[in-house]
Amino acid sequence: MYDDNQITAKPLWKLLHARAEAEMTPIFKINKTHLKMSSLEKQNVRRAAQLLSRTTAITLRRYHQDDDSKNLADYIEKIDMWFNVSNSYSPKAKLEFKKSYIGSSCQKQALDDMSHLMLHSKIIGKPGMQTFQKSILMQITSLKMLFEDMKLKHNIKYLSTYKLNQDVLENFFSQLRQKGGTHDHPSPLNCMYRIRMMILGKSPSILHNQTDAEQRKNIEPDAYITSKGSIEDEMDENYDVDNEEFIAASFLSEAEIIPIFPDIVEMQKVNGLLSEDDSEILSSVSSTALDLKEQERDGLEYIMGYLGRKFNSKFPDLELGGYSLKLEHGYCQPPSFVQHLSVGGLFKPSMNFLAEGNKMEKIFLKLNPNGELSKKPSIVKRLSNQIHKQIKHLPLEIIKAFAKQRVIVRMRYLNMKALIEHKDKTVVRKRTQPQVLKTANKLRKLTR
């Protein structure tokens, strides 16, 4: 209960049922396993962050207009804002509530909203406040007091709050125990020696947090292994690893060997990439209308926005779209899901580019009908070639990227369905097994 409103998971179940029927969806990270978990799985921070996210809250508001969904969306959004403030990594983040804590009005408002939520939330069937509610209130109060104290004594400008949570400490102790091999319960003196070894040695991972996987992608690795030596890398600071020459190519050029590759067209004919059957199937593509569900339309727009952002600077003449200029989220219902979700960082595809995406989606559905993938080899190559025949003015690089992304989306969808079916069968087997054992025991007693 929160402010005389009952908060339940029913809107989330409705959302997941609709998500299970949609192959392309903006909430592709969420499935049934996020709501149906064992006691051990409930401790998974990543799943909780994916489920209780701002994207989930906005999706609830967009696809369900009832009061229960709206109340749950507001509840989830307050939790997400508090989580972002409490796990900030950099003072240069694009969004205000994701920047390192500086005591701004936006960050304080997010913490105050979470305090109000914890103080006025009551678990049905439980007396009084629960331990997690008290812990969150303590964390919010301690964060504010710590920042003011550090600012007064040491004149700090910001506080990266991801260093304050328990994950860093747990990671440190796990590495501390691993240093002794089988002896994982060190004495105080042995513990001091292990800490000294970790400080003098190279163990940078103890300083990294495991909570937010997206932020860890931005952390640079310790070293790059390339065909150039480490001394050359240190001397050349502007050396670009991505543009490094392939070792095999450099060897061939130095030895003055000209490699002879087979004809691409002949290889495509041999592999069946230019078969006449596919062209006959695609003859009716332009005349048929694309009928997609609402979530699938939004998912296709999301994919085309990703491709537009990736190739916009390379092909500026195509006018693939642009970034939304809205920096704050409004609670009105705009026509585009990307506009509704974005706070300035998402790329909105243009109408022409989105129309090309609809054409490419038609071709994909014709070549891979009934929600399955074609059994023929080289699915991505065949799909790219057929799309390029129909849409010749679009660069082949964009077409290949769409084909690859679309095949990955279907593979993930099929894997998700297979995983859910496997878990359902496992649950049914566990339920029926005790009854079978009871029947077997009765038969043994009767035969004695």
Short mmCIF file of C-alpha atoms in Angstrom, two decimals:
data_model
loop_
_atom_site.label_atom_id
_atom_site.label_comp_id
_atom_site.label_asym_id
_atom_site.label_seq_id
_atom_site.Cartn_x
_atom_site.Cartn_y
_atom_site.Cartn_z
CA MET A 1 0.00 0.00 0.00
CA TYR A 2 1.23 3.49 -0.88
CA ASP A 3 -0.85 6.65 -0.37
CA ASP A 4 -4.03 4.55 -0.04
CA ASN A 5 -3.31 2.84 -3.38
CA GLN A 6 -2.61 -0.87 -3.66
CA ILE A 7 0.51 -1.53 -5.74
CA THR A 8 0.49 -4.99 -7.33
CA ALA A 9 2.39 -6.78 -10.10
CA LYS A 10 -0.75 -7.41 -12.20
CA PRO A 11 0.01 -4.60 -14.70
CA LEU A 12 3.51 -6.03 -15.16
CA TRP A 13 2.09 -9.48 -15.89
CA LYS A 14 -0.26 -7.94 -18.47
CA LEU A 15 2.68 -6.11 -20.00
CA LEU A 16 4.77 -9.30 -20.16
CA HIS A 17 1.94 -11.28 -21.77
CA ALA A 18 1.76 -8.63 -24.50
CA ARG A 19 5.56 -8.61 -24.73
CA ALA A 20 5.63 -12.41 -25.22
CA GLU A 21 3.44 -12.00 -28.32
CA ALA A 22 5.56 -9.18 -29.78
CA GLU A 23 8.85 -10.07 -31.42
CA MET A 24 10.16 -6.50 -31.67
CA THR A 25 9.51 -4.52 -28.52
CA PRO A 26 11.16 -1.62 -26.66
CA ILE A 27 11.23 -3.72 -23.47
CA PHE A 28 13.19 -6.59 -25.02
CA LYS A 29 15.31 -7.03 -21.85
CA ILE A 30 12.31 -8.02 -19.70
CA ASN A 31 10.66 -11.44 -19.73
CA LYS A 32 8.82 -13.80 -17.43
CA THR A 33 11.96 -14.67 -15.44
CA HIS A 34 12.04 -11.12 -14.07
CA LEU A 35 8.82 -11.72 -12.13
CA LYS A 36 8.97 -15.44 -11.42
CA MET A 37 12.23 -16.03 -9.52
CA SER A 38 13.63 -18.27 -6.84
CA SER A 39 14.81 -16.87 -3.52
CA LEU A 40 18.41 -16.85 -4.77
CA GLU A 41 17.52 -15.14 -8.07
CA LYS A 42 15.75 -12.35 -6.18
CA GLN A 43 19.19 -11.14 -5.07
CA ASN A 44 20.22 -10.43 -8.68
CA VAL A 45 20.81 -6.66 -8.89
CA ARG A 46 20.84 -6.55 -12.69
CA ARG A 47 17.38 -8.08 -13.03
CA ALA A 48 15.99 -5.68 -10.44
CA ALA A 49 17.55 -2.71 -12.26
CA GLN A 50 16.07 -3.87 -15.58
CA LEU A 51 12.59 -4.43 -14.17
CA LEU A 52 12.38 -1.34 -11.95
CA SER A 53 13.60 1.02 -14.67
CA ARG A 54 12.27 4.19 -16.21
CA THR A 55 11.72 2.35 -19.50
CA THR A 56 9.32 -0.05 -17.77
CA ALA A 57 7.47 2.85 -16.15
CA ILE A 58 7.04 4.68 -19.46
CA THR A 59 5.94 1.48 -21.22
CA LEU A 60 3.25 0.94 -18.58
CA ARG A 61 1.94 4.47 -19.15
CA ARG A 62 1.94 4.06 -22.92
CA TYR A 63 0.31 0.66 -23.35
CA HIS A 64 -2.01 0.61 -20.32
CA GLN A 65 -4.16 3.59 -19.36
CA ASP A 66 -5.79 2.23 -16.16
CA ASP A 67 -5.13 3.65 -12.68
CA ASP A 68 -3.28 0.55 -11.42
CA SER A 69 -0.72 0.81 -14.23
CA LYS A 70 -0.29 4.55 -13.67
CA ASN A 71 0.26 4.11 -9.92
CA LEU A 72 2.76 1.31 -10.51
CA ALA A 73 4.57 3.39 -13.16
CA ASP A 74 4.93 6.32 -10.74
CA TYR A 75 6.16 3.93 -8.04
CA ILE A 76 8.79 2.35 -10.34
CA GLU A 77 10.00 5.69 -11.67
CA LYS A 78 10.72 7.00 -8.16
CA ILE A 79 12.75 3.87 -7.40
CA ASP A 80 14.68 4.23 -10.66
CA MET A 81 15.53 7.89 -9.98
CA TRP A 82 16.81 7.00 -6.50
CA PHE A 83 18.83 4.08 -7.89
CA ASN A 84 20.52 6.30 -10.48
CA VAL A 85 21.43 8.93 -7.90
CA SER A 86 22.79 6.23 -5.58
CA ASN A 87 24.89 4.59 -8.34
CA SER A 88 26.39 7.58 -10.15
CA TYR A 89 29.72 7.15 -11.93
CA SER A 90 30.74 10.39 -13.59
CA PRO A 91 30.09 14.13 -13.15
CA LYS A 92 29.89 14.40 -16.96
CA ALA A 93 26.82 12.18 -17.45
CA LYS A 94 24.21 13.55 -19.85
CA LEU A 95 21.26 13.32 -17.46
CA GLU A 96 21.24 15.36 -14.28
CA PHE A 97 20.11 12.54 -11.98
CA LYS A 98 22.85 10.23 -13.36
CA LYS A 99 25.70 12.62 -12.62
CA SER A 100 27.89 12.27 -9.57
CA TYR A 101 26.13 13.61 -6.50
CA ILE A 102 26.54 17.40 -6.15
CA GLY A 103 23.48 18.10 -4.03
CA SER A 104 21.47 19.62 -6.90
CA SER A 105 17.74 20.22 -6.60
CA CYS A 106 16.98 17.35 -9.03
CA GLN A 107 19.07 14.86 -7.05
CA LYS A 108 17.68 15.99 -3.69
CA GLN A 109 14.14 15.72 -5.05
CA ALA A 110 14.79 12.13 -6.16
CA LEU A 111 16.10 11.22 -2.69
CA ASP A 112 13.19 12.99 -0.95
CA ASP A 113 10.66 11.18 -3.15
CA MET A 114 12.23 7.84 -2.24
CA SER A 115 12.18 8.76 1.46
CA HIS A 116 8.48 9.59 1.22
CA LEU A 117 7.86 6.35 -0.66
CA MET A 118 9.59 4.23 2.00
CA LEU A 119 7.94 6.07 4.92
CA HIS A 120 4.41 5.74 3.52
CA SER A 121 4.67 2.25 1.98
CA LYS A 122 3.24 -0.67 3.90
CA ILE A 123 3.73 -4.30 2.96
CA ILE A 124 0.38 -6.10 3.02
CA GLY A 125 0.39 -8.76 5.72
CA LYS A 126 3.52 -7.40 7.42
CA PRO A 127 3.46 -5.29 10.61
CA GLY A 128 5.37 -2.00 10.61
CA MET A 129 8.33 -1.00 8.46
CA GLN A 130 10.54 -3.71 7.02
CA THR A 131 14.32 -3.89 7.29
CA PHE A 132 14.93 -2.85 3.67
CA GLN A 133 12.80 0.28 4.16
CA LYS A 134 14.83 1.34 7.20
CA SER A 135 18.08 0.60 5.34
CA ILE A 136 17.10 2.79 2.38
CA LEU A 137 16.15 5.65 4.70
CA MET A 138 19.52 5.33 6.45
CA GLN A 139 21.33 5.32 3.10
CA ILE A 140 19.55 8.50 1.93
CA THR A 141 20.25 10.34 5.18
CA SER A 142 23.89 9.23 5.31
CA LEU A 143 24.51 10.26 1.68
CA LYS A 144 23.29 13.81 2.30
CA MET A 145 25.25 14.14 5.55
CA LEU A 146 28.43 12.62 4.08
CA PHE A 147 28.44 15.02 1.14
CA GLU A 148 27.91 18.07 3.36
CA ASP A 149 30.63 16.91 5.76
CA MET A 150 33.15 16.16 2.97
CA LYS A 151 32.34 19.46 1.30
CA LEU A 152 32.93 21.37 4.53
CA LYS A 153 36.15 19.58 5.55
CA HIS A 154 37.77 18.77 2.20
CA ASN A 155 35.96 21.12 -0.22
CA ILE A 156 34.92 18.30 -2.57
CA LYS A 157 32.83 19.19 -5.61
CA TYR A 158 31.06 15.89 -6.26
CA LEU A 159 30.66 12.40 -4.88
CA SER A 160 30.57 9.29 -7.13
CA THR A 161 28.04 7.31 -5.16
CA TYR A 162 28.77 3.94 -6.80
CA LYS A 163 31.84 3.71 -4.53
CA LEU A 164 29.64 3.90 -1.42
CA ASN A 165 27.54 0.78 -1.91
CA GLN A 166 28.27 -2.70 -0.66
CA ASP A 167 29.26 -4.29 -3.97
CA VAL A 168 32.77 -2.82 -3.94
CA LEU A 169 33.35 -4.12 -0.40
CA GLU A 170 32.01 -7.58 -1.27
CA ASN A 171 34.23 -7.72 -4.36
CA PHE A 172 37.27 -6.73 -2.28
CA PHE A 173 36.64 -9.44 0.35
CA SER A 174 36.02 -12.11 -2.29
CA GLN A 175 39.41 -11.38 -3.87
CA LEU A 176 41.00 -11.25 -0.43
CA ARG A 177 39.76 -14.77 0.31
CA GLN A 178 40.83 -16.09 -3.10
CA LYS A 179 44.45 -15.02 -2.52
CA GLY A 180 44.96 -17.92 -0.10
CA GLY A 181 43.63 -20.68 -2.33
CA THR A 182 41.96 -23.32 -0.17
CA HIS A 183 42.78 -21.36 3.01
CA ASP A 184 39.87 -18.90 2.69
CA HIS A 185 39.68 -17.96 6.40
CA PRO A 186 42.89 -15.97 6.98
CA SER A 187 44.12 -14.79 10.37
CA PRO A 188 44.45 -11.02 11.01
CA LEU A 189 48.19 -11.11 10.27
CA ASN A 190 47.71 -13.18 7.12
CA CYS A 191 44.96 -10.81 6.05
CA MET A 192 47.36 -7.86 6.35
CA TYR A 193 49.89 -9.65 4.13
CA ARG A 194 47.23 -10.37 1.50
CA ILE A 195 46.07 -6.75 1.47
CA ARG A 196 49.69 -5.65 1.06
CA MET A 197 50.09 -8.01 -1.91
CA MET A 198 46.94 -6.65 -3.52
CA ILE A 199 48.08 -3.04 -3.03
CA LEU A 200 51.57 -3.66 -4.40
CA GLY A 201 50.36 -5.99 -7.12
CA LYS A 202 48.05 -5.36 -10.06
CA SER A 203 44.46 -5.88 -8.91
CA PRO A 204 42.51 -2.97 -10.41
CA SER A 205 39.25 -4.94 -10.49
CA ILE A 206 38.78 -4.46 -6.74
CA LEU A 207 37.93 -0.84 -7.47
CA HIS A 208 35.26 -1.65 -10.02
CA ASN A 209 31.59 -2.01 -9.17
CA GLN A 210 29.57 -4.93 -10.49
CA THR A 211 26.16 -3.26 -10.18
CA ASP A 212 25.86 -1.39 -13.48
CA ALA A 213 27.11 -3.37 -16.47
CA GLU A 214 26.59 -0.46 -18.88
CA GLN A 215 28.98 1.80 -16.98
CA ARG A 216 31.65 -0.94 -16.85
CA LYS A 217 31.78 -0.94 -20.65
CA ASN A 218 33.22 2.57 -20.54
CA ILE A 219 36.13 1.57 -18.26
CA GLU A 220 39.29 1.24 -20.33
CA PRO A 221 41.16 -2.07 -20.06
CA ASP A 222 44.63 -2.20 -18.59
CA ALA A 223 46.49 -3.10 -21.80
CA TYR A 224 45.94 -3.76 -25.50
CA ILE A 225 47.60 -6.68 -27.23
CA THR A 226 48.29 -5.83 -30.87
CA SER A 227 50.87 -6.65 -33.51
CA LYS A 228 52.94 -3.62 -32.41
CA GLY A 229 55.21 -3.80 -29.41
CA SER A 230 54.45 -2.17 -26.09
CA ILE A 231 57.39 0.26 -26.51
CA GLU A 232 56.00 1.52 -29.81
CA ASP A 233 52.56 1.95 -28.24
CA GLU A 234 54.00 4.07 -25.45
CA MET A 235 55.93 6.25 -27.91
CA ASP A 236 52.97 6.74 -30.22
CA GLU A 237 50.18 8.17 -28.06
CA ASN A 238 47.87 8.78 -31.01
CA TYR A 239 48.01 5.18 -32.19
CA ASP A 240 44.56 3.89 -33.10
CA VAL A 241 44.05 0.21 -32.31
CA ASP A 242 40.89 -0.02 -34.44
CA ASN A 243 42.80 1.00 -37.59
CA GLU A 244 45.68 -1.41 -37.04
CA GLU A 245 46.67 -3.52 -40.03
CA PHE A 246 45.84 -7.21 -40.01
CA ILE A 247 48.98 -9.28 -39.40
CA ALA A 248 48.22 -11.66 -42.29
CA ALA A 249 47.64 -8.74 -44.69
CA SER A 250 50.93 -7.07 -43.73
CA PHE A 251 52.82 -10.35 -44.24
CA LEU A 252 51.30 -10.84 -47.70
CA SER A 253 52.10 -7.29 -48.78
CA GLU A 254 55.72 -7.49 -47.59
CA ALA A 255 56.22 -10.84 -49.38
CA GLU A 256 54.68 -9.36 -52.57
CA ILE A 257 52.08 -12.13 -52.68
CA ILE A 258 48.81 -11.28 -54.43
CA PRO A 259 46.00 -13.41 -52.97
CA ILE A 260 43.50 -14.78 -55.48
CA PHE A 261 39.95 -14.83 -54.15
CA PRO A 262 36.99 -16.62 -55.80
CA ASP A 263 34.40 -14.68 -57.78
CA ILE A 264 31.74 -13.38 -55.38
CA VAL A 265 28.87 -13.77 -57.86
CA GLU A 266 29.83 -17.37 -58.62
CA MET A 267 30.08 -18.18 -54.92
CA GLN A 268 26.63 -16.67 -54.34
CA LYS A 269 25.17 -18.82 -57.08
CA VAL A 270 26.80 -21.94 -55.65
CA ASN A 271 25.53 -21.20 -52.14
CA GLY A 272 22.03 -20.40 -53.38
CA LEU A 273 22.12 -16.74 -52.39
CA LEU A 274 20.68 -15.65 -55.75
CA SER A 275 18.00 -18.30 -56.08
CA GLU A 276 14.89 -17.60 -58.16
CA ASP A 277 12.57 -18.90 -55.44
CA ASP A 278 13.32 -15.95 -53.19
CA SER A 279 12.69 -13.45 -55.98
CA GLU A 280 9.28 -15.03 -56.68
CA ILE A 281 8.40 -14.79 -52.99
CA LEU A 282 9.40 -11.12 -52.90
CA SER A 283 7.43 -10.16 -56.02
CA SER A 284 4.37 -9.38 -53.87
CA VAL A 285 6.23 -7.48 -51.15
CA SER A 286 5.57 -4.00 -52.52
CA SER A 287 1.85 -4.66 -52.92
CA THR A 288 1.19 -5.95 -49.39
CA ALA A 289 0.69 -3.71 -46.36
CA LEU A 290 2.72 -4.29 -43.20
CA ASP A 291 0.40 -5.08 -40.28
CA LEU A 292 2.29 -4.84 -36.99
CA LYS A 293 1.12 -4.63 -33.40
CA GLU A 294 1.71 -1.46 -31.41
CA GLN A 295 4.70 -2.83 -29.51
CA GLU A 296 6.24 -4.17 -32.73
CA ARG A 297 5.80 -0.81 -34.46
CA ASP A 298 7.54 0.88 -31.55
CA GLY A 299 10.25 -1.79 -31.58
CA LEU A 300 10.88 -1.28 -35.30
CA GLU A 301 11.13 2.47 -34.73
CA TYR A 302 13.63 1.80 -31.94
CA ILE A 303 15.78 -0.36 -34.26
CA MET A 304 15.66 2.18 -37.09
CA GLY A 305 16.64 4.90 -34.62
CA TYR A 306 19.66 2.82 -33.61
CA LEU A 307 20.69 2.39 -37.26
CA GLY A 308 20.08 6.08 -37.96
CA ARG A 309 22.31 7.12 -35.09
CA LYS A 310 25.03 4.69 -36.23
CA PHE A 311 25.15 5.87 -39.86
CA ASN A 312 23.93 9.47 -39.64
CA SER A 313 27.41 11.01 -39.69
CA LYS A 314 28.59 8.69 -42.48
CA PHE A 315 25.60 9.32 -44.77
CA PRO A 316 24.37 12.85 -43.93
CA ASP A 317 22.70 13.28 -47.35
CA LEU A 318 20.17 10.51 -46.59
CA GLU A 319 18.58 12.53 -43.72
CA LEU A 320 18.13 9.48 -41.50
CA GLY A 321 16.69 11.52 -38.61
CA GLY A 322 17.83 13.53 -35.62
CA TYR A 323 18.10 13.67 -31.84
CA SER A 324 15.12 14.73 -29.76
CA LEU A 325 15.71 18.07 -28.07
CA LYS A 326 13.52 17.36 -25.05
CA LEU A 327 15.64 17.26 -21.88
CA GLU A 328 12.84 16.52 -19.42
CA HIS A 329 10.23 13.83 -19.48
CA GLY A 330 6.63 14.95 -19.94
CA TYR A 331 3.63 12.90 -18.92
CA CYS A 332 1.63 13.62 -22.07
CA GLN A 333 1.28 10.91 -24.70
CA PRO A 334 3.31 11.84 -27.81
CA PRO A 335 2.72 9.89 -31.05
CA SER A 336 6.21 8.35 -31.08
CA PHE A 337 7.49 5.98 -28.41
CA VAL A 338 11.05 7.20 -28.97
CA GLN A 339 9.90 10.76 -28.23
CA HIS A 340 8.10 9.53 -25.11
CA LEU A 341 11.12 7.59 -23.86
CA SER A 342 13.89 10.00 -24.80
CA VAL A 343 15.21 12.78 -22.60
CA GLY A 344 17.49 14.08 -25.33
CA GLY A 345 19.74 11.11 -26.10
CA LEU A 346 17.64 8.87 -28.36
CA PHE A 347 17.77 9.19 -32.14
CA LYS A 348 14.39 9.55 -33.84
CA PRO A 349 14.33 8.16 -37.41
CA SER A 350 12.87 10.32 -40.16
CA MET A 351 9.58 9.37 -41.80
CA ASN A 352 11.33 8.33 -45.03
CA PHE A 353 13.89 6.16 -43.22
CA LEU A 354 11.13 4.57 -41.13
CA ALA A 355 9.22 3.80 -44.35
CA GLU A 356 12.33 2.07 -45.71
CA GLY A 357 12.46 0.10 -42.46
CA ASN A 358 8.89 -1.08 -43.05
CA LYS A 359 9.88 -2.30 -46.52
CA MET A 360 12.89 -4.17 -45.15
CA GLU A 361 10.70 -5.72 -42.45
CA LYS A 362 8.27 -6.96 -45.12
CA ILE A 363 11.09 -8.68 -46.97
CA PHE A 364 12.36 -10.28 -43.76
CA LEU A 365 8.90 -11.63 -42.90
CA LYS A 366 8.49 -13.03 -46.42
CA LEU A 367 11.82 -14.87 -46.28
CA ASN A 368 11.32 -16.05 -42.68
CA PRO A 369 7.59 -16.77 -42.24
CA ASN A 370 5.64 -18.24 -39.31
CA GLY A 371 7.92 -16.76 -36.65
CA GLU A 372 10.84 -19.04 -37.59
CA LEU A 373 14.22 -18.58 -39.23
CA SER A 374 15.03 -19.93 -42.67
CA LYS A 375 16.88 -23.26 -42.68
CA LYS A 376 19.03 -22.20 -45.63
CA PRO A 377 22.65 -21.18 -44.96
CA SER A 378 23.87 -17.56 -44.88
CA ILE A 379 20.63 -16.02 -43.66
CA VAL A 380 22.06 -12.52 -43.22
CA LYS A 381 23.76 -12.49 -46.64
CA ARG A 382 20.67 -13.75 -48.44
CA LEU A 383 18.44 -11.24 -46.67
CA SER A 384 20.86 -8.38 -47.43
CA ASN A 385 21.01 -9.29 -51.12
CA GLN A 386 17.24 -9.48 -51.47
CA ILE A 387 16.70 -6.18 -49.67
CA HIS A 388 19.35 -4.52 -51.85
CA LYS A 389 17.51 -5.70 -54.97
CA GLN A 390 14.29 -4.07 -53.79
CA ILE A 391 15.80 -0.92 -52.21
CA LYS A 392 18.78 -0.02 -54.39
CA HIS A 393 19.13 3.61 -53.27
CA LEU A 394 19.89 2.59 -49.66
CA PRO A 395 23.61 1.88 -48.94
CA LEU A 396 24.48 -1.78 -48.62
CA GLU A 397 26.20 -1.12 -45.28
CA ILE A 398 22.92 0.03 -43.70
CA ILE A 399 21.06 -2.92 -45.22
CA LYS A 400 23.58 -5.41 -43.81
CA ALA A 401 23.34 -3.81 -40.37
CA PHE A 402 19.53 -4.07 -40.45
CA ALA A 403 19.64 -7.70 -41.61
CA LYS A 404 22.08 -8.68 -38.87
CA GLN A 405 20.12 -6.84 -36.17
CA ARG A 406 16.79 -8.28 -37.33
CA VAL A 407 18.10 -11.85 -37.32
CA ILE A 408 19.51 -11.33 -33.81
CA VAL A 409 16.12 -10.03 -32.61
CA ARG A 410 14.35 -13.14 -33.89
CA MET A 411 17.00 -15.44 -32.41
CA ARG A 412 16.62 -13.78 -29.00
CA TYR A 413 12.84 -14.07 -29.26
CA LEU A 414 13.01 -17.78 -30.09
CA ASN A 415 15.53 -18.38 -27.29
CA MET A 416 13.30 -16.55 -24.82
CA LYS A 417 10.29 -18.70 -25.76
CA ALA A 418 12.36 -21.89 -25.50
CA LEU A 419 13.69 -20.87 -22.08
CA ILE A 420 10.20 -20.13 -20.75
CA GLU A 421 8.87 -23.47 -22.04
CA HIS A 422 11.80 -25.31 -20.46
CA LYS A 423 11.24 -23.63 -17.08
CA ASP A 424 7.50 -24.36 -17.20
CA LYS A 425 8.20 -28.04 -17.89
CA THR A 426 10.71 -28.13 -15.03
CA VAL A 427 8.14 -26.67 -12.62
CA VAL A 428 5.48 -29.18 -13.70
CA ARG A 429 7.97 -32.04 -13.31
CA LYS A 430 8.86 -30.92 -9.78
CA ARG A 431 5.20 -30.70 -8.83
CA THR A 432 4.33 -34.15 -10.13
CA GLN A 433 7.45 -35.90 -8.81
CA PRO A 434 6.46 -35.94 -5.09
CA GLN A 435 3.09 -37.47 -5.96
CA VAL A 436 4.79 -40.18 -8.01
CA LEU A 437 7.13 -40.98 -5.10
CA LYS A 438 4.19 -41.26 -2.69
CA THR A 439 2.42 -43.67 -5.03
CA ALA A 440 5.59 -45.76 -5.40
CA ASN A 441 6.02 -45.96 -1.60
CA LYS A 442 2.43 -47.13 -1.18
CA LEU A 443 2.94 -49.86 -3.76
CA ARG A 444 6.08 -51.03 -1.96
CA LYS A 445 4.19 -51.31 1.32
CA LEU A 446 1.42 -53.29 -0.34
CA THR A 447 3.84 -55.75 -1.95
CA ARG A 448 5.66 -56.49 1.33
#
